[in-house]
Amino acid sequence: MKIIRNLVVISDTHCGCRLALCPPEGIPLDDGGRYLPSTFQKKMWVWWREFWETWIPEVTRGEPFDLVHNGDAIDGVHHNSTTQVSHNIGDQLAIAVAVMRPVVERCQAGGGTYFHIRGTEAHVGQSATYEEQLAKSLGAKPNAEGQFARYDLWKRVGKDTKRVPAPLVHLLHHIGTTGSAAHESSAVNAEMSAMYNQAGRWGQQPPDYIVRSHRHRSIAVDMDSARGRAAAIVTPAWQGKSPFAWKIPGARVSEPQIGGIVIRQGDEEFYYRRFVKSFDRSAEA
């Protein structure tokens, strides 16, 4: 069995939103029409290509990788919003497949495994029914209950060696938020503390890395541990600033953060790397 020493994590692609990823050639719609991406979406697609074609090969040293989509793959029909390409979930799923299938196939061609985490029900349906359909169609590895889109994932990256242990990673979608930039790390630090507390109570190994999403903002809280440096990491997203973001404290004055992360077992230590891009603020009038 091939040892995979790289774990790539992306999240919050929100396919089906006019502020999220769409292939440059557009996507056919159920009624026979065709949706073509906006200038904003074309810019995001440039970063998507840079992430997969330049950054990932560099950070993984060209080695195989496992891949996790950490939830909210489609935008859904939510909160009376009107920013979707289509309110037909089939159209949104088609966009998600067109975005994700090439990178899933790249992962699997190298011997890696694709995993999918369930996101927010407002976006992906009750009990993540739409995300389950997507994960199954993309060939995600099911959990013990047969769910192709699971609620969480415990994953070791690589294999223990005499010099470097294989980091244990825990992934799930949700994490607390805040409207204050001064307290942006509070819920992230609390999540790490809760995980270590739970592991200590029951005599379990705590995770070396905790990965969360949902916020659409990139942040990490690091601390030293006996095994190396542990961290709680929140991934960036692949969606622009929706009308709802303009009303939320903190989010309304910040710009979208776009990208993903890699967790790697190196030759001398395990570590993580982040790819984060941001759009410019509004132009001066």
Short mmCIF file of C-alpha atoms in Angstrom, two decimals:
data_model
loop_
_atom_site.label_atom_id
_atom_site.label_comp_id
_atom_site.label_asym_id
_atom_site.label_seq_id
_atom_site.Cartn_x
_atom_site.Cartn_y
_atom_site.Cartn_z
CA MET A 1 0.00 0.00 0.00
CA LYS A 2 1.38 3.40 -1.02
CA ILE A 3 2.20 5.76 1.86
CA ILE A 4 0.68 9.19 1.23
CA ARG A 5 2.50 11.97 3.09
CA ASN A 6 0.38 14.92 1.94
CA LEU A 7 -3.16 15.92 2.86
CA VAL A 8 -4.77 18.69 0.78
CA VAL A 9 -7.82 20.41 2.27
CA ILE A 10 -10.21 22.78 0.52
CA SER A 11 -13.65 23.93 1.61
CA ASP A 12 -16.59 26.24 1.01
CA THR A 13 -16.59 26.12 -2.79
CA HIS A 14 -20.32 27.05 -2.79
CA CYS A 15 -20.70 25.96 -6.41
CA GLY A 16 -23.87 27.35 -7.90
CA CYS A 17 -23.29 30.82 -6.47
CA ARG A 18 -22.44 33.59 -8.93
CA LEU A 19 -19.65 34.61 -6.53
CA ALA A 20 -18.03 31.18 -6.44
CA LEU A 21 -16.10 28.85 -8.73
CA CYS A 22 -17.32 28.12 -12.26
CA PRO A 23 -15.27 26.63 -15.13
CA PRO A 24 -14.31 29.24 -17.76
CA GLU A 25 -16.26 27.44 -20.49
CA GLY A 26 -19.42 27.78 -18.41
CA ILE A 27 -21.96 25.12 -17.55
CA PRO A 28 -25.11 23.87 -19.33
CA LEU A 29 -28.35 24.38 -17.43
CA ASP A 30 -31.31 22.06 -17.08
CA ASP A 31 -33.53 24.08 -19.42
CA GLY A 32 -31.03 24.02 -22.26
CA GLY A 33 -29.44 27.38 -21.53
CA ARG A 34 -25.84 27.97 -20.50
CA TYR A 35 -24.29 29.95 -17.67
CA LEU A 36 -20.98 31.74 -18.36
CA PRO A 37 -18.75 32.94 -15.50
CA SER A 38 -18.37 36.61 -14.61
CA THR A 39 -15.11 38.56 -14.59
CA PHE A 40 -14.98 37.99 -10.82
CA GLN A 41 -15.35 34.22 -11.28
CA LYS A 42 -12.70 34.18 -14.01
CA LYS A 43 -10.27 35.83 -11.59
CA MET A 44 -11.04 33.24 -8.95
CA TRP A 45 -10.51 30.48 -11.52
CA VAL A 46 -6.99 31.82 -12.16
CA TRP A 47 -6.23 31.28 -8.47
CA TRP A 48 -7.87 27.83 -8.57
CA ARG A 49 -5.49 26.87 -11.40
CA GLU A 50 -2.51 28.39 -9.61
CA PHE A 51 -3.41 26.44 -6.48
CA TRP A 52 -3.59 23.08 -8.29
CA GLU A 53 -1.07 23.51 -11.08
CA THR A 54 1.70 25.44 -9.33
CA TRP A 55 1.34 25.58 -5.56
CA ILE A 56 0.22 22.01 -4.82
CA PRO A 57 3.02 20.35 -6.88
CA GLU A 58 5.56 22.64 -5.17
CA VAL A 59 4.36 22.10 -1.59
CA THR A 60 3.80 18.34 -1.97
CA ARG A 61 7.18 17.98 -3.77
CA GLY A 62 5.24 16.40 -6.64
CA GLU A 63 4.27 13.46 -4.43
CA PRO A 64 0.79 11.87 -4.21
CA PHE A 65 -1.78 13.41 -1.90
CA ASP A 66 -5.05 12.60 -0.18
CA LEU A 67 -7.78 15.20 -0.66
CA VAL A 68 -10.54 16.46 1.65
CA HIS A 69 -13.38 18.78 0.75
CA ASN A 70 -14.30 20.15 4.18
CA GLY A 71 -17.92 21.03 3.46
CA ASP A 72 -20.32 23.44 1.72
CA ALA A 73 -19.53 22.22 -1.77
CA ILE A 74 -22.68 23.84 -3.23
CA ASP A 75 -24.52 27.02 -2.31
CA GLY A 76 -28.04 25.60 -2.21
CA VAL A 77 -31.21 27.66 -1.96
CA HIS A 78 -30.98 29.53 1.32
CA HIS A 79 -32.19 32.59 3.26
CA ASN A 80 -34.24 33.92 0.28
CA SER A 81 -31.00 34.73 -1.51
CA THR A 82 -30.87 35.53 -5.23
CA THR A 83 -27.13 35.16 -5.94
CA GLN A 84 -27.36 31.61 -7.28
CA VAL A 85 -26.77 30.67 -10.90
CA SER A 86 -29.88 28.51 -10.61
CA HIS A 87 -32.23 27.35 -7.87
CA ASN A 88 -32.26 23.93 -9.50
CA ILE A 89 -30.00 21.83 -7.25
CA GLY A 90 -29.18 19.63 -10.24
CA ASP A 91 -27.57 22.63 -11.95
CA GLN A 92 -25.54 23.43 -8.84
CA LEU A 93 -24.39 19.82 -8.49
CA ALA A 94 -23.34 19.83 -12.16
CA ILE A 95 -21.12 22.86 -11.50
CA ALA A 96 -19.62 21.17 -8.43
CA VAL A 97 -18.84 18.03 -10.41
CA ALA A 98 -17.23 20.07 -13.20
CA VAL A 99 -15.09 21.93 -10.64
CA MET A 100 -14.13 18.97 -8.46
CA ARG A 101 -13.87 15.93 -10.74
CA PRO A 102 -10.53 16.89 -12.37
CA VAL A 103 -8.79 17.41 -9.02
CA VAL A 104 -10.33 14.28 -7.49
CA GLU A 105 -9.12 12.28 -10.49
CA ARG A 106 -5.64 13.80 -10.09
CA CYS A 107 -5.65 12.72 -6.44
CA GLN A 108 -6.81 9.20 -7.24
CA ALA A 109 -4.43 8.79 -10.20
CA GLY A 110 -1.52 9.20 -7.78
CA GLY A 111 -2.91 6.59 -5.41
CA GLY A 112 -4.56 9.09 -3.07
CA THR A 113 -8.03 8.96 -1.50
CA TYR A 114 -10.81 11.52 -1.66
CA PHE A 115 -12.84 12.33 1.47
CA HIS A 116 -15.83 14.63 1.81
CA ILE A 117 -17.11 16.36 4.96
CA ARG A 118 -20.72 17.51 5.43
CA GLY A 119 -21.26 21.25 5.59
CA THR A 120 -24.15 23.50 6.60
CA GLU A 121 -27.69 22.22 6.03
CA ALA A 122 -28.88 25.60 4.74
CA HIS A 123 -26.51 25.10 1.81
CA VAL A 124 -26.26 21.33 1.29
CA GLY A 125 -29.70 20.11 2.37
CA GLN A 126 -31.08 18.43 5.46
CA SER A 127 -28.57 15.85 6.72
CA ALA A 128 -26.38 17.08 3.84
CA THR A 129 -28.41 15.08 1.32
CA TYR A 130 -27.05 17.06 -1.68
CA GLU A 131 -23.48 16.79 -0.46
CA GLU A 132 -23.95 13.05 -0.03
CA GLN A 133 -25.05 12.78 -3.68
CA LEU A 134 -22.03 14.78 -4.80
CA ALA A 135 -19.51 12.86 -2.69
CA LYS A 136 -20.83 9.53 -3.96
CA SER A 137 -20.67 10.65 -7.60
CA LEU A 138 -17.06 11.83 -7.12
CA GLY A 139 -15.95 8.55 -5.56
CA ALA A 140 -15.35 9.73 -1.99
CA LYS A 141 -14.34 7.04 0.48
CA PRO A 142 -17.34 6.18 2.69
CA ASN A 143 -17.14 5.91 6.48
CA ALA A 144 -18.09 2.87 8.58
CA GLU A 145 -21.79 3.79 8.26
CA GLY A 146 -21.55 3.96 4.47
CA GLN A 147 -21.82 7.75 4.30
CA PHE A 148 -19.86 9.16 1.37
CA ALA A 149 -20.09 12.64 2.94
CA ARG A 150 -19.27 12.27 6.61
CA TYR A 151 -19.59 14.62 9.58
CA ASP A 152 -15.96 14.36 10.64
CA LEU A 153 -12.73 12.60 9.76
CA TRP A 154 -9.77 11.36 11.79
CA LYS A 155 -6.80 10.96 9.46
CA ARG A 156 -3.10 10.18 9.87
CA VAL A 157 -0.82 11.74 7.30
CA GLY A 158 1.99 9.39 6.29
CA LYS A 159 3.40 6.69 8.55
CA ASP A 160 5.43 6.92 11.76
CA THR A 161 9.18 6.87 11.19
CA LYS A 162 12.09 6.94 13.66
CA ARG A 163 12.49 10.68 13.07
CA VAL A 164 9.00 11.97 12.33
CA PRO A 165 5.64 10.77 13.66
CA ALA A 166 2.65 10.72 11.31
CA PRO A 167 0.50 13.68 12.36
CA LEU A 168 -3.04 12.88 13.48
CA VAL A 169 -5.59 15.27 11.97
CA HIS A 170 -9.23 15.85 12.91
CA LEU A 171 -11.45 17.56 10.35
CA LEU A 172 -15.03 18.84 10.49
CA HIS A 173 -16.77 21.80 8.92
CA HIS A 174 -18.11 24.05 11.67
CA ILE A 175 -16.32 26.43 14.06
CA GLY A 176 -17.54 29.36 16.10
CA THR A 177 -17.34 32.86 14.62
CA THR A 178 -16.91 36.37 15.94
CA GLY A 179 -17.67 39.88 14.74
CA SER A 180 -14.49 41.24 16.34
CA ALA A 181 -11.11 41.05 14.61
CA ALA A 182 -9.53 41.35 18.07
CA HIS A 183 -11.09 38.02 19.08
CA GLU A 184 -10.81 36.13 15.80
CA SER A 185 -8.57 33.48 17.37
CA SER A 186 -10.75 32.90 20.46
CA ALA A 187 -13.05 30.18 19.11
CA VAL A 188 -10.13 28.53 17.32
CA ASN A 189 -8.09 28.33 20.52
CA ALA A 190 -11.19 27.12 22.39
CA GLU A 191 -11.68 24.34 19.83
CA MET A 192 -8.12 23.13 20.38
CA SER A 193 -8.54 23.27 24.16
CA ALA A 194 -11.79 21.31 23.93
CA MET A 195 -10.19 18.61 21.80
CA TYR A 196 -7.24 18.23 24.19
CA ASN A 197 -9.60 18.18 27.18
CA GLN A 198 -11.73 15.46 25.60
CA ALA A 199 -8.69 13.36 24.70
CA GLY A 200 -7.28 13.68 28.21
CA ARG A 201 -10.57 12.68 29.87
CA TRP A 202 -10.77 9.44 27.94
CA GLY A 203 -7.09 8.56 27.59
CA GLN A 204 -7.00 9.14 23.82
CA GLN A 205 -4.32 10.67 21.64
CA PRO A 206 -5.16 14.31 20.91
CA PRO A 207 -4.96 15.50 17.31
CA ASP A 208 -1.81 17.21 16.15
CA TYR A 209 -3.86 19.32 13.76
CA ILE A 210 -7.49 20.39 14.03
CA VAL A 211 -8.95 21.60 10.71
CA ARG A 212 -12.17 23.60 10.52
CA SER A 213 -13.84 25.74 7.82
CA HIS A 214 -17.21 27.60 7.62
CA ARG A 215 -15.82 31.07 8.45
CA HIS A 216 -14.38 31.77 4.97
CA ARG A 217 -11.37 33.28 6.77
CA SER A 218 -7.90 31.81 7.16
CA ILE A 219 -6.39 31.66 10.63
CA ALA A 220 -4.30 29.23 12.68
CA VAL A 221 -3.46 28.94 16.37
CA ASP A 222 -0.22 27.07 17.12
CA MET A 223 1.14 25.57 20.30
CA ASP A 224 4.08 23.35 21.16
CA SER A 225 3.51 19.72 22.08
CA ALA A 226 5.58 16.64 22.88
CA ARG A 227 5.13 15.45 19.29
CA GLY A 228 6.01 18.76 17.66
CA ARG A 229 3.94 21.86 17.01
CA ALA A 230 0.18 21.34 17.20
CA ALA A 231 -2.29 23.70 15.55
CA ALA A 232 -5.95 24.50 15.00
CA ILE A 233 -6.35 25.69 11.43
CA VAL A 234 -9.34 27.34 9.75
CA THR A 235 -9.33 27.10 5.96
CA PRO A 236 -10.04 29.95 3.55
CA ALA A 237 -12.92 29.55 1.08
CA TRP A 238 -13.64 29.73 -2.65
CA GLN A 239 -16.52 32.20 -2.56
CA GLY A 240 -16.65 35.98 -2.80
CA LYS A 241 -18.47 38.36 -0.51
CA SER A 242 -22.19 37.63 -0.60
CA PRO A 243 -24.89 40.18 0.30
CA PHE A 244 -25.11 38.57 3.75
CA ALA A 245 -21.42 39.22 4.44
CA TRP A 246 -21.99 42.95 3.95
CA LYS A 247 -24.24 42.95 7.04
CA ILE A 248 -22.04 40.93 9.41
CA PRO A 249 -19.69 42.74 11.82
CA GLY A 250 -16.09 42.05 10.89
CA ALA A 251 -16.95 40.42 7.57
CA ARG A 252 -18.47 43.58 6.14
CA VAL A 253 -15.14 45.46 6.37
CA SER A 254 -12.87 42.58 5.25
CA GLU A 255 -12.20 41.10 1.82
CA PRO A 256 -12.78 37.49 0.72
CA GLN A 257 -10.00 35.03 1.56
CA ILE A 258 -9.51 32.38 -1.11
CA GLY A 259 -7.39 29.22 -0.98
CA GLY A 260 -6.61 25.95 0.77
CA ILE A 261 -4.04 24.14 2.91
CA VAL A 262 -1.61 21.23 2.83
CA ILE A 263 -0.55 19.14 5.83
CA ARG A 264 2.66 17.22 5.17
CA GLN A 265 4.84 14.66 6.89
CA GLY A 266 8.30 15.83 5.88
CA ASP A 267 11.66 14.14 6.30
CA GLU A 268 12.48 16.05 9.49
CA GLU A 269 9.13 17.25 10.86
CA PHE A 270 5.45 17.47 10.07
CA TYR A 271 4.02 20.86 9.19
CA TYR A 272 1.26 22.71 7.36
CA ARG A 273 1.24 25.31 4.60
CA ARG A 274 -1.50 27.73 3.56
CA PHE A 275 -2.36 29.23 0.18
CA VAL A 276 -4.36 32.41 0.72
CA LYS A 277 -5.37 35.09 -1.77
CA SER A 278 -7.58 38.14 -1.27
CA PHE A 279 -9.41 40.48 -3.61
CA ASP A 280 -8.72 44.20 -3.53
CA ARG A 281 -11.06 46.48 -1.59
CA SER A 282 -13.52 48.67 -3.50
CA ALA A 283 -11.90 51.25 -5.79
CA GLU A 284 -11.82 54.90 -4.83
CA ALA A 285 -14.55 56.97 -6.51
#
